[in-house]
Structures are given as structure tokens and as C-alpha cells.
Tab-separated table of C-alpha atoms and ligand atoms in Angstrom:
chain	number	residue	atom	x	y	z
A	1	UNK	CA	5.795	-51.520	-61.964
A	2	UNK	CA	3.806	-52.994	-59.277
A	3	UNK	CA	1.140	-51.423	-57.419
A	4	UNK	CA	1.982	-51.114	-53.095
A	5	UNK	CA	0.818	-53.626	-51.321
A	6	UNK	CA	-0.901	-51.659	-48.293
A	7	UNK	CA	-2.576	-52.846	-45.096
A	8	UNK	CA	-4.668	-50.291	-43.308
A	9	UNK	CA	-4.100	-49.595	-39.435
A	10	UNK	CA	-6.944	-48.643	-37.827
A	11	UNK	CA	-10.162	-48.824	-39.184
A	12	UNK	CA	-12.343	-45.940	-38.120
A	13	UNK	CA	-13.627	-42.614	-39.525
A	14	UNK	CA	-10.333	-42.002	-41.922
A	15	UNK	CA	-9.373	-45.704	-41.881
A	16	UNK	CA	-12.040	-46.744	-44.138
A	17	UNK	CA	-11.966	-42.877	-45.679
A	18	UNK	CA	-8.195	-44.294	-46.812
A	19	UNK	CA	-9.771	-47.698	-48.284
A	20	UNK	CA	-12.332	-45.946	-50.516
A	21	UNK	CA	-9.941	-44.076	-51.785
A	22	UNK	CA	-7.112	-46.638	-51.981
A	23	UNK	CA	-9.492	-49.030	-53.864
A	24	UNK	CA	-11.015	-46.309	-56.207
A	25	UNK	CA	-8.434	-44.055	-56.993
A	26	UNK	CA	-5.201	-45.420	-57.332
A	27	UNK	CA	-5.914	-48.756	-57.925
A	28	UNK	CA	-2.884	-49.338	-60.462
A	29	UNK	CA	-0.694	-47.987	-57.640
A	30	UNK	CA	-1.679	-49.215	-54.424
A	31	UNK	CA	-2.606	-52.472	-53.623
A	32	UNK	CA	-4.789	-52.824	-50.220
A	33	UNK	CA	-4.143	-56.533	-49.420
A	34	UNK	CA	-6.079	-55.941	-45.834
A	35	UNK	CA	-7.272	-53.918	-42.913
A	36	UNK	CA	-6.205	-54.239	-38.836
A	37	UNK	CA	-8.558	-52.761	-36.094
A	38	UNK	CA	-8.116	-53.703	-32.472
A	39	UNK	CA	-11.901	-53.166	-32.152
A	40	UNK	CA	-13.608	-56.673	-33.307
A	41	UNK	CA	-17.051	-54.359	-34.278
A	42	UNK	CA	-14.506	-52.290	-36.914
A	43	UNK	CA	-13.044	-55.765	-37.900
A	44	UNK	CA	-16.961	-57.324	-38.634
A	45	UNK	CA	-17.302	-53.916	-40.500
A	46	UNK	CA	-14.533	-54.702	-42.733
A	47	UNK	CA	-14.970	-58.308	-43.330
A	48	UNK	CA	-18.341	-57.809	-44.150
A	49	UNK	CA	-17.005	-55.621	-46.986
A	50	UNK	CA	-15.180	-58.101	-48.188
A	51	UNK	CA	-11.882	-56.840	-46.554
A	52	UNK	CA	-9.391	-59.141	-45.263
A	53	UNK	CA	-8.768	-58.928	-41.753
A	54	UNK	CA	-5.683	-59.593	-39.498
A	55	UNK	CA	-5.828	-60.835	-36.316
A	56	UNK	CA	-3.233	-57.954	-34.592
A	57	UNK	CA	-0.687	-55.501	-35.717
A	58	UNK	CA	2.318	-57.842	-35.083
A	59	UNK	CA	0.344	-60.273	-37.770
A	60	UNK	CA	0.889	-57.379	-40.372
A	61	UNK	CA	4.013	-56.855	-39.141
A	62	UNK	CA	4.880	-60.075	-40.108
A	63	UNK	CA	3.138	-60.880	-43.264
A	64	UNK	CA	6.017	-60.684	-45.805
A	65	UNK	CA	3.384	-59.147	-48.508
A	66	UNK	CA	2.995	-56.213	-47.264
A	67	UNK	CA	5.447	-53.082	-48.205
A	68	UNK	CA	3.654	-50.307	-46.587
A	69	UNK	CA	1.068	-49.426	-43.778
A	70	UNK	CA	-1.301	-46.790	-42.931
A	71	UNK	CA	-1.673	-45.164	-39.780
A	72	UNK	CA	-5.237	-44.308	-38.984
A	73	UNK	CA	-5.373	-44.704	-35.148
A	74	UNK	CA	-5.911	-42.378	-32.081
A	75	UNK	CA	-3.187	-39.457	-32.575
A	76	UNK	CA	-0.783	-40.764	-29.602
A	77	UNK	CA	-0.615	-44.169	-31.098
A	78	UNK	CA	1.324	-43.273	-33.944
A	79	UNK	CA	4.886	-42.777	-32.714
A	80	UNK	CA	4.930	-46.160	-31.472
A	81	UNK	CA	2.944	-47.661	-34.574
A	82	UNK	CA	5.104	-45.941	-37.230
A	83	UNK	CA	8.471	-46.894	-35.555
A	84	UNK	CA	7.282	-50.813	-35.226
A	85	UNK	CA	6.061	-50.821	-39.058
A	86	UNK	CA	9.593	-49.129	-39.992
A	87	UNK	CA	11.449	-51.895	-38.572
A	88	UNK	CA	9.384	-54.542	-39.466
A	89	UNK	CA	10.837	-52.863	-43.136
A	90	UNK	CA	7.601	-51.188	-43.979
A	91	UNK	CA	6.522	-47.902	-45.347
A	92	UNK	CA	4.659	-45.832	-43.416
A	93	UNK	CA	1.724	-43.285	-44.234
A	94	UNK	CA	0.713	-41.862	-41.150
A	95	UNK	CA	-2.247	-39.971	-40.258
A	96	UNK	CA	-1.717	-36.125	-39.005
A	97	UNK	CA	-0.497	-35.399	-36.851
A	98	UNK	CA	2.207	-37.335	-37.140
A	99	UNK	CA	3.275	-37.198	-33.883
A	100	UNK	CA	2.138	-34.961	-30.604
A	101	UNK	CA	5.626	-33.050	-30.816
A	102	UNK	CA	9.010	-32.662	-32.932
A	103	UNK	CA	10.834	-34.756	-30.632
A	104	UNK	CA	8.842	-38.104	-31.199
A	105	UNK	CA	8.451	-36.891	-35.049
A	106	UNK	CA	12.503	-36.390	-34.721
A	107	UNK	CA	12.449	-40.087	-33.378
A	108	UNK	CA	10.520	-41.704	-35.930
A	109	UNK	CA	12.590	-39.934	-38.909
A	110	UNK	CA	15.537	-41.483	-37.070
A	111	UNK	CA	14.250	-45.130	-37.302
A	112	UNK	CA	13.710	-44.649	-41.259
A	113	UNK	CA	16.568	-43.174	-41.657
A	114	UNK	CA	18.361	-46.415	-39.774
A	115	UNK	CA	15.869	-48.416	-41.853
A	116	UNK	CA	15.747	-46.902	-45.305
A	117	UNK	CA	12.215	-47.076	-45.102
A	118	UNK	CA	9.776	-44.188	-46.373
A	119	UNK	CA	7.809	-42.674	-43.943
A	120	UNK	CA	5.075	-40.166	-45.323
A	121	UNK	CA	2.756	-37.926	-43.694
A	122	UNK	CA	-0.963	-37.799	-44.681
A	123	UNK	CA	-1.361	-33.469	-45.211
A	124	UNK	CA	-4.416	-34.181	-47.485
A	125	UNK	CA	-5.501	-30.712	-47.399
A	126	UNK	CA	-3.296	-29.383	-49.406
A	127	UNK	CA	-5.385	-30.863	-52.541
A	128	UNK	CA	-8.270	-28.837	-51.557
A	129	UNK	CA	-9.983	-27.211	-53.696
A	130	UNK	CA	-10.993	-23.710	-51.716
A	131	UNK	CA	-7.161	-24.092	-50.773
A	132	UNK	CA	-5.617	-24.478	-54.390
A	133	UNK	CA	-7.593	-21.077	-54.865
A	134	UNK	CA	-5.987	-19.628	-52.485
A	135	UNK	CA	-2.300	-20.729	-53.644
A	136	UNK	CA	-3.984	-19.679	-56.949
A	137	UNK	CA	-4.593	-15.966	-56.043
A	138	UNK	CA	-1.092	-15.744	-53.925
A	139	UNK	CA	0.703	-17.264	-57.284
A	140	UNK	CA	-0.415	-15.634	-59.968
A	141	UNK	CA	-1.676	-12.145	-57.945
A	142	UNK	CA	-4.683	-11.534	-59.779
A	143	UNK	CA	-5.889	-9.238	-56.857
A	144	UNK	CA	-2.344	-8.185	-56.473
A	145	UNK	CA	-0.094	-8.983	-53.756
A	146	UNK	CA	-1.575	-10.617	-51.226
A	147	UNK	CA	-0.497	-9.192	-47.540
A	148	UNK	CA	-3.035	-10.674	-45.575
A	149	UNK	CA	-4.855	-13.845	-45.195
A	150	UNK	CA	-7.218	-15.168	-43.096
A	151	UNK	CA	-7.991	-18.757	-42.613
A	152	UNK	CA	-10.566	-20.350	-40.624
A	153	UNK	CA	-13.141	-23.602	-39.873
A	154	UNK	CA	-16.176	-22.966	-38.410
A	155	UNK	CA	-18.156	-26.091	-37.069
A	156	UNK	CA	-21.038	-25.745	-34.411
A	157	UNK	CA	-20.961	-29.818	-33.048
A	158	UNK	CA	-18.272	-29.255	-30.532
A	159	UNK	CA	-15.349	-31.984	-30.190
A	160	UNK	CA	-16.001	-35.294	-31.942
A	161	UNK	CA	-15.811	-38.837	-31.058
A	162	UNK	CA	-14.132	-39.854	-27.386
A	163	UNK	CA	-10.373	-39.856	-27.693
A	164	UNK	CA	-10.117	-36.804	-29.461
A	165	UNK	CA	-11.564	-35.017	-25.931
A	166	UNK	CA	-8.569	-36.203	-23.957
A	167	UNK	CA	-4.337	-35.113	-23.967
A	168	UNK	CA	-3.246	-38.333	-23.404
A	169	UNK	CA	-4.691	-39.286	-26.874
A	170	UNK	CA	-3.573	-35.766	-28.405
A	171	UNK	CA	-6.851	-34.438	-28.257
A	172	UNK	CA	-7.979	-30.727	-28.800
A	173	UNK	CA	-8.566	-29.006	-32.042
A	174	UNK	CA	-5.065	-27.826	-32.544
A	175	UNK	CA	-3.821	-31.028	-33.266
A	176	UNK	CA	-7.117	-32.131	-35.291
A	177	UNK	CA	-8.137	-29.138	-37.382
A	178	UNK	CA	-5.662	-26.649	-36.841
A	179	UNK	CA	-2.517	-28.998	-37.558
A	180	UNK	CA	-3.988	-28.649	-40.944
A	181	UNK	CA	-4.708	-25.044	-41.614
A	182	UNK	CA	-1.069	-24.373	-40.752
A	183	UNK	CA	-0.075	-26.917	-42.864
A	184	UNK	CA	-1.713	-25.200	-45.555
A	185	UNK	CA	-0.697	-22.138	-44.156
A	186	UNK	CA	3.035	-22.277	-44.236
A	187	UNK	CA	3.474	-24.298	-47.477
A	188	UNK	CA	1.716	-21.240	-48.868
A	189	UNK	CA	3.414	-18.502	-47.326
A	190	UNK	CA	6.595	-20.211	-47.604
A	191	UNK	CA	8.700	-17.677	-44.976
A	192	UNK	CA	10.136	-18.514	-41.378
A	193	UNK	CA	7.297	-17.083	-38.541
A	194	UNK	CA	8.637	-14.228	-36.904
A	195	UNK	CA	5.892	-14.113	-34.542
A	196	UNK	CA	2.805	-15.874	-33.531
A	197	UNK	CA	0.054	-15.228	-31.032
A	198	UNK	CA	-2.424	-17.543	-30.162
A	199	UNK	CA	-5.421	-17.778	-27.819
A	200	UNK	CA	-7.521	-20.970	-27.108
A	201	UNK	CA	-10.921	-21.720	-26.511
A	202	UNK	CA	-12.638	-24.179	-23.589
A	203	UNK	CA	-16.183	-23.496	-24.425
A	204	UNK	CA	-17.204	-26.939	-23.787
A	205	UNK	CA	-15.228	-27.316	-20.492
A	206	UNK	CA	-13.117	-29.879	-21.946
A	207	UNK	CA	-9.632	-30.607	-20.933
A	208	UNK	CA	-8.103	-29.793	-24.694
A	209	UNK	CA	-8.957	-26.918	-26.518
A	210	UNK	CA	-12.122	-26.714	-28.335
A	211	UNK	CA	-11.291	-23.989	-30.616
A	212	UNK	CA	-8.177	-21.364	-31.016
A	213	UNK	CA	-7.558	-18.067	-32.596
A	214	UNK	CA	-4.095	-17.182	-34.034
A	215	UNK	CA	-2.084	-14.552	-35.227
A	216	UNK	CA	1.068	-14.909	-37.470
A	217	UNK	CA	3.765	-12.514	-38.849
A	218	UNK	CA	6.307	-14.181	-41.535
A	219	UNK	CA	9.540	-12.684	-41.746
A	220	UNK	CA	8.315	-12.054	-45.826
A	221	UNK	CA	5.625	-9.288	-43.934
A	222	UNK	CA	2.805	-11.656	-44.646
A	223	UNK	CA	0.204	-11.464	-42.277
A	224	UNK	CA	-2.255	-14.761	-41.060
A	225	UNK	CA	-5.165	-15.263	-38.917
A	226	UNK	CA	-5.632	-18.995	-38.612
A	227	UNK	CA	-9.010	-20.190	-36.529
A	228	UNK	CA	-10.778	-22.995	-35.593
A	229	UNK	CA	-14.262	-23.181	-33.608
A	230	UNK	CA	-16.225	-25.765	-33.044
A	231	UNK	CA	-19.035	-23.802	-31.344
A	232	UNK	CA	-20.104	-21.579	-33.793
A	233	UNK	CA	-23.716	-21.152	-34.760
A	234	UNK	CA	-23.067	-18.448	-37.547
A	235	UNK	CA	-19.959	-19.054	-39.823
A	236	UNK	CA	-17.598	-16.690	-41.027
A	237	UNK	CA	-16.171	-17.554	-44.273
A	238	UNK	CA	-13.385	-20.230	-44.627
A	239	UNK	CA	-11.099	-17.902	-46.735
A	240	UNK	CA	-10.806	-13.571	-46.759
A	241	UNK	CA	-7.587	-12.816	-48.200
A	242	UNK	CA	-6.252	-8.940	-48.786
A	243	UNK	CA	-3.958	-8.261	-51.808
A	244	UNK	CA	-2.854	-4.743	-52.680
A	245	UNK	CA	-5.403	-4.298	-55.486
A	246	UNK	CA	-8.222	-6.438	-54.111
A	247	UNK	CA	-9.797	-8.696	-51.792
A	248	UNK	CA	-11.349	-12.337	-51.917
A	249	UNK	CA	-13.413	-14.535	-50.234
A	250	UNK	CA	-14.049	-17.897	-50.345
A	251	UNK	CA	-17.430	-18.876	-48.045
A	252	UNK	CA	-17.213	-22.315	-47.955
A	253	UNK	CA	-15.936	-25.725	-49.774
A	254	UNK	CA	-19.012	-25.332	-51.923
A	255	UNK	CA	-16.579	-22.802	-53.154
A	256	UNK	CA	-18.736	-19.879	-53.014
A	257	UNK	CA	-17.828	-16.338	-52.616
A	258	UNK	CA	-16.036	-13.422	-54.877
A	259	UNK	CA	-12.770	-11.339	-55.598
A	260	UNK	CA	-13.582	-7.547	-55.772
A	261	UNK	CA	-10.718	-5.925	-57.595
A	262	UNK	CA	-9.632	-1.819	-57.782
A	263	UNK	CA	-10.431	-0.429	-61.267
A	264	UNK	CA	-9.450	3.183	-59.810
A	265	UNK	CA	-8.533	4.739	-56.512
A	266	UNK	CA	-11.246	5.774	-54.560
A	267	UNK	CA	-8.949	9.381	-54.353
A	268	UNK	CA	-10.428	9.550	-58.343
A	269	UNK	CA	-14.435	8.583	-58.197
A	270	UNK	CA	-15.662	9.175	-54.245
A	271	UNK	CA	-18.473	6.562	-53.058
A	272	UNK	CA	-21.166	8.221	-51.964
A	273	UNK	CA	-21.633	8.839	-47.668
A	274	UNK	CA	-24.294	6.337	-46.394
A	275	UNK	CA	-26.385	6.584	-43.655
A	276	UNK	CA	-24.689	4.196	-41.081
A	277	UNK	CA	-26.197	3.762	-37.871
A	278	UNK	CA	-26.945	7.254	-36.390
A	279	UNK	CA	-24.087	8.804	-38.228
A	280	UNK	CA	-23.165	9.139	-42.069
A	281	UNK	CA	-19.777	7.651	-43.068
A	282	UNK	CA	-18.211	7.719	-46.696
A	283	UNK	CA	-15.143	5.831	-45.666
A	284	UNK	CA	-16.924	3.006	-44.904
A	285	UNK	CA	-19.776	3.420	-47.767
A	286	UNK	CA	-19.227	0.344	-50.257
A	287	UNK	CA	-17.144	1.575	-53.427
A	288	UNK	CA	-18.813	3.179	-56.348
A	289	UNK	CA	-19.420	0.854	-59.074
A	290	UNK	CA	-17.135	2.177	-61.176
A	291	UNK	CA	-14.464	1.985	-59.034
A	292	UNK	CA	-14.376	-1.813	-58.401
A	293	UNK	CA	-14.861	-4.816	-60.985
A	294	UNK	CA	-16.297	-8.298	-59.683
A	295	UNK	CA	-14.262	-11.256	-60.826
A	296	UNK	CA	-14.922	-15.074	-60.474
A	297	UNK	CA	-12.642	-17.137	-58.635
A	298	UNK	CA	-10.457	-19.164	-59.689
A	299	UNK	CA	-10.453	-22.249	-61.088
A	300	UNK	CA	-8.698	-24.932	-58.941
A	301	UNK	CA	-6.105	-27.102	-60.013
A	302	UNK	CA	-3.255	-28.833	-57.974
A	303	UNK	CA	-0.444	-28.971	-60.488
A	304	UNK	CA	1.046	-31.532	-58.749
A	305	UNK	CA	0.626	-35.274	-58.568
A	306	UNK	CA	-2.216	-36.980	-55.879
A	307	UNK	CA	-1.198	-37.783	-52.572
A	308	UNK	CA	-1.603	-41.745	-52.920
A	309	UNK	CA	0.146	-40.938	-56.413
A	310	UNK	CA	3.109	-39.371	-55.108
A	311	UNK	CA	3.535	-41.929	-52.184
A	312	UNK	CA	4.079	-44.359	-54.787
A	313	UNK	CA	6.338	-42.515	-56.772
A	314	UNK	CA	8.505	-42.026	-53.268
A	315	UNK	CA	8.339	-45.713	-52.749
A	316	UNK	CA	8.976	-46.904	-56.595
A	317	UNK	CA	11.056	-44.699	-57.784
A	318	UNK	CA	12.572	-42.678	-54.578
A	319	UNK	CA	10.433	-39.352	-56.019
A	320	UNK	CA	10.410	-36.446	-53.866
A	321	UNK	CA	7.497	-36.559	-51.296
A	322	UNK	CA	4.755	-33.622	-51.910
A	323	UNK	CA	4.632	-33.733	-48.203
A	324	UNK	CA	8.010	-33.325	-46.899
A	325	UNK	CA	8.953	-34.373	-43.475
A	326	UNK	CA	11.019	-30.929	-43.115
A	327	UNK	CA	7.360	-28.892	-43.690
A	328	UNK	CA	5.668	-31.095	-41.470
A	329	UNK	CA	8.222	-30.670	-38.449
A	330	UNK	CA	8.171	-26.842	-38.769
A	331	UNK	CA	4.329	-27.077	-38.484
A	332	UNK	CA	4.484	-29.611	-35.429
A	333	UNK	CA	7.140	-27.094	-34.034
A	334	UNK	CA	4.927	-23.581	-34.225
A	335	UNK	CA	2.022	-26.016	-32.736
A	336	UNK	CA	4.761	-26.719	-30.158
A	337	UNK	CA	5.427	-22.898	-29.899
A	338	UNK	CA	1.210	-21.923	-29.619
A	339	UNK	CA	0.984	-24.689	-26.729
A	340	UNK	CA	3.459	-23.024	-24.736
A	341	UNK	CA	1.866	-20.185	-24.500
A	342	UNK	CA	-1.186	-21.579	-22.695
A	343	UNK	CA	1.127	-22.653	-20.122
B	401	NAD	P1	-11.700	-43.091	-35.161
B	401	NAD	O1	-11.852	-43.117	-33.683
B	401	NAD	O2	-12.904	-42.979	-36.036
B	401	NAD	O3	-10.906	-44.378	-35.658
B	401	NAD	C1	-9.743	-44.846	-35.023
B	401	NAD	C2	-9.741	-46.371	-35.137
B	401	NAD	O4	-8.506	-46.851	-34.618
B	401	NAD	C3	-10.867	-47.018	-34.319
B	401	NAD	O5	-11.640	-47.869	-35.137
B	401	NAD	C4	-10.130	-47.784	-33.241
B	401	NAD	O6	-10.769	-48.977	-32.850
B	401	NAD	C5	-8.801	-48.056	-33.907
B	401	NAD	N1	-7.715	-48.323	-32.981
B	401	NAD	C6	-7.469	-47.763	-31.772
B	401	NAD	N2	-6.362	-48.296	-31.228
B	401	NAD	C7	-5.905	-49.225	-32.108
B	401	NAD	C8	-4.804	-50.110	-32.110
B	401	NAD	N3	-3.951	-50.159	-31.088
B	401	NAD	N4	-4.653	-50.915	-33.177
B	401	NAD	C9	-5.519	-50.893	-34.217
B	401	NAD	N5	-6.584	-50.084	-34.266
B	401	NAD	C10	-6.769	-49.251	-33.221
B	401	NAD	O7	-10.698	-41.910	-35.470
B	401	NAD	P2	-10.438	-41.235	-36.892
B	401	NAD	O8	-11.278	-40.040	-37.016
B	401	NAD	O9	-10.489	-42.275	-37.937
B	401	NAD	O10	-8.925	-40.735	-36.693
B	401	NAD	C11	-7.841	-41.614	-36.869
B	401	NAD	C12	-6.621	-40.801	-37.298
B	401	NAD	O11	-6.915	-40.179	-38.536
B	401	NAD	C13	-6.268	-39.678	-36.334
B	401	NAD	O12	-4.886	-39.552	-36.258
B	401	NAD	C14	-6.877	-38.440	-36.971
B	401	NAD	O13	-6.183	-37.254	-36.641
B	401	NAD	C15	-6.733	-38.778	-38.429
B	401	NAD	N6	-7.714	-38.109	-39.301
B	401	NAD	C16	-7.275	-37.474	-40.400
B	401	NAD	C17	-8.149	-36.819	-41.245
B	401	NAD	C18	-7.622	-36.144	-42.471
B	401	NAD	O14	-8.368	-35.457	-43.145
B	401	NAD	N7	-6.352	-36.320	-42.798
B	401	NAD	C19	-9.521	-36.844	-40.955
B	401	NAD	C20	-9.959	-37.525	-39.830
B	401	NAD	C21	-9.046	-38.156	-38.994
């Protein structure tokens, strides 16, 4: 079958992120016939890569060619965006988040629905690698059962880029970073929340958050820490996860890091009492070697089909999106949930 003939929306950062990737890794599937940015610098950008250019969105809109768009504008653009492309009877990818809350993401689904167009939501991270370790270890329990995990992105360079600083645009690190921890988070876990806490930062004085720190209870007992900072000079690491025989961490996406496993209870060989500060502590002395073994991590695979893949599929042959619109409007709805309590 024919590849998808795409046209790109928006041209910035992920826009041309999207055409590399369009052009290189699918290129049997999806077709990028040309790229729309309402900045004329974005559109030189493109052109001089040899892109074609349109002159506005309604000239996409209209160009009979075309069978699906991506979304890659400023995060309040894309209710409006997505809704014109489904009734112009295109497909739509659309950048996360999809929309700033459920009830313009309920709004959209109702248009394709009306339509009987796709519309798909771009949760990328769930092909990453650190994170398909993670799925790895809660799968096939390795370290056990895994009770608690923490999740976090460290960045020191504060907020990036200009709209991203300001609500109307659906600014704040919620909706940029932590839109897709939780994502990752609940696909994972796969259990209603029974609780979440969450606290966010204004380091930089901005009026979204720079940064947040939350706590989540799943009704499965599964506990999560999900952060994001984008003022911090030291990192912690972007993955500690607890399991009933073990514990892992993964430092970074270099993939770094290590799973310590239990060989025997501690009640069997005692470690030895350290010196630890002005006091001596054996609870807190690191395990005797014979009690733990040191395992590598992991090997990551996604055992699933790519993202650009599986939009295809969904579009050729009515597959069942990897990234369903039910999973991304509970995540929209806790982010809904962790924004009213900063009110
Ligand atoms: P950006 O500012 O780099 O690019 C946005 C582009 O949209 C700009 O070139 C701008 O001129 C253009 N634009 C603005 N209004 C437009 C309009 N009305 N019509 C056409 N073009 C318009 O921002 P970005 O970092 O590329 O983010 C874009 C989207 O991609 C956001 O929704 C963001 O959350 C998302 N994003 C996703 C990931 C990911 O990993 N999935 C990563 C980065 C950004």
C-alpha cells in the first residue's frame, strides 16, 4: 500500500525533529509532501532544505494530496489546528500535549469521531530506551516485584524558548516534561490513581511552573515519585525503582547505572557497622558482599511496532493505535487533578 502523504505544521524544534525522522525512518510509510510555518525565517529554513513550502494552513487544508498532518505548534494551538485538519478530512498527529485539558481533548475526539478521521497523539517516550528498561524490570521481575518507582528529569537551563514561559500558550513544565513521565508512568503501572500529591516549583519567578514534585498511590499499591526540575545543578538519577528482592537504577539515557539483587537476607550474613558520621550504624552499612549479587540491566527492546509505523497501520489498515486516546485523556485528567491543587 501507499505510503501517507504528510504535511508538517509547524516547523520549529520538533517540527523539523518529525521531518528527519519522517524522511529517514519510515520512508515506505509516510510520505512528507511539505512543511507549513507561519514564521517566513522557519519557511526559508525549510525551502532551503529542499522542503516544499505552503503559503498558510488553509493552503494544506486544501491541497487534496494530503491525508494527514502533524501538529508541531505552540501547545494552545492545537485544539483549534487538529479540529480544522479533521474536517478538512485529514489525519491528525498531534504534538503532546494534545490539548491543555480533557475537555478540549474531549472536543477534538468528537470532531473525528463525526469525521471518521484518525487523530493520534505523539507519546514518543514510550520508545525510550531507559524507559523500555524499566517496563522490562516491572514485566519480567528480575529484581522481584517492583513496589516503588521513582521517575525524574533533571535539567539545570531553566524554561526554554518564549511561549513555553507563558499559560496562555500552555506553558510550564507539567505540560512539557511532565505530560510525558506520566505518560510513561501510567501505561506502566497500568492501575486507576488512588491518590496523588503534587507540589510545584517557581524558581525562576515565572508565571508557569518551572519544575514539580509528585507523589502517586495506584489502587494496585504501587507507589511513584514523578519529578521534573529545570534548575538543578547536580542530577539525581532518571530512574530508582524498588522491587521486593532488589533495587535499580538507571542514571541517565546513556543508560548507565545497576540492579543490586538479594542473594540472602541480611537476618543470615550481618554487614559489618560502619563508622557514619559521629556515630556507627550497621543498618545503614552497605550489604556484605555475599549477601547481594550485581546484575546488568537490561537490554531494551520495545516489542511493539514504531510510532510513525503504527500511525500508518491505524490509517491503512484501521490497526489499533500504540497510543490510545483513552491513556492519553487519563494522563491529561491527573495533570488536570495536580493543577488544582495549586489553586
Ligand atoms: P518551537 O517554538 O521550536 O516551534 C514551534 C513552531 O511553530 C515555530 O517555528 C512557530 O513559528 C510555529 N508556529 C507558531 N504558530 C503557528 C501557526 N499558527 N501556524 C504554523 N506554525 C506556527 O516549539 P517546539 O519545541 O517545536 O514545540 C512544538 C510542539 O512540539 C509543542 O506542542 C511541544 O510540546 C512539542 N514537543 C514535543 C516533543 C516530544 O518529544 N514529543 C519535544 C519538543 C516539543
Amino acid at each position: 500500500m501507499a505510503a501517507v502523504n504528510f504535511a508538517i505544521i509547524g516547523y520549529g524544534g520538533m517540527g523539523s525533529y518529525h521531518e528527519k525522522n519522517l524522511m529517514f525512518s519510515e520512508k515506505e510509510k509516510i510520505n512528507l509532501v511539505g512543511v507549513y510555518d507561519i514564521l517566513e525565517e522557519r519557511q526559508e529554513v525549510a525551502r532551503a532544505k529542499g522542503l516544499s513550502t505552503y503559503e498558510s494552513f488553509e493552503e494544506v487544508l486544501a491541497d487534496e494530496r494530503i491525508e494527514a498532518v502533524l501538529i508541531a505548534v505552540p501547545n494552545d494551538l492545537h485544539k483549534s489546528m487538529s479540529i480544522a485538519a479533521l474536517k478538512a478530512g485529514k489525519h491528525v498527529v498531534c504534538e503532546k500535549p494534545a490539548t491543555l485539558n480533557t475537555e478540549e481533548f474531549d472536543e477534538i475526539l468528537a470532531v473525528a469521531a463525526d469525521t471518521g478521521n484518525r487523530f493520534i497523539v505523539h507519546q514518543n517516550r514510550r520508545w525510550d530506551p531507559d524507559f523500555l528498561i524499566v517496563r522490562d524490570l516491572y514485566q519480567s521481575q528480575p529484581i522481584g516485584s517492583v513496589f516503588q518507582i521513582e521517575s525524574r528529569v533533571n535539567g539545570a537551563n531553566g524554561i526554554p524558548g518564549d511561549w513555553r514561559h507563558l499559560k496562555k500558550h500552555g506553558g510550564g513544565m507539567l505540560l512539557d516534561w511532565g505530560i510525558h513521565l506520566l505518560d510513561q508512568m501510567l501505561w506502566l503501572v497500568d492501575s486507576p490513581i488512588k491518590d496523588v500529591q503534587v507540589d510545584f516549583s517557581y524558581v525562576l519567578g515565572d508565571e508557569v511552573d518551572d519544575g514539580f514534585i509528585s507523589f502517586i498511590t495506584f489502587e494496585n499499591g504501587i507507589k511513584a515519585i514523578v519529578e521534573v526540575g529545570t534548575t538543578n545543578y547536580v542530577k539525581l538519577p532518571r530512574w530508582y525503582v524498588k522491587a521486593t528482592e532488589g533495587t535499580a537504577r538507571i542514571d541517565d539515557w546513556d543508560l548507565s547505572g545497576e540492579m543490586v539483587r538479594a542473594v540472602q537476607t541480611s537476618n543470615e550474613i550481618m554487614p559489618q557497622p560502619i563508622q557514619a558520621g559521629v556515630g556507627l550504624t550497621k543498618t545503614m552499612a552497605p550489604p556484605s558482599e555475599d549477601a547481594t549479587e550485581t546484575l546488568s540491566l537490561p537490554k531494551a527492546s520495545a516489542e511493539y511496532d514504531s510510532f510513525y509505523s503504527n500511525v500508518y497501520h491505524v490509517i491503512r489498515d484501521d490497526a489499533t493505535p500504540i497510543v490510545k486516546n483513552t491513556e492519553v485523556r487519563n494522563v491529561l485528567q491527573l495533570i488536570e487533578q495536580m493543577f488544582e491543587q495549586e489553586e
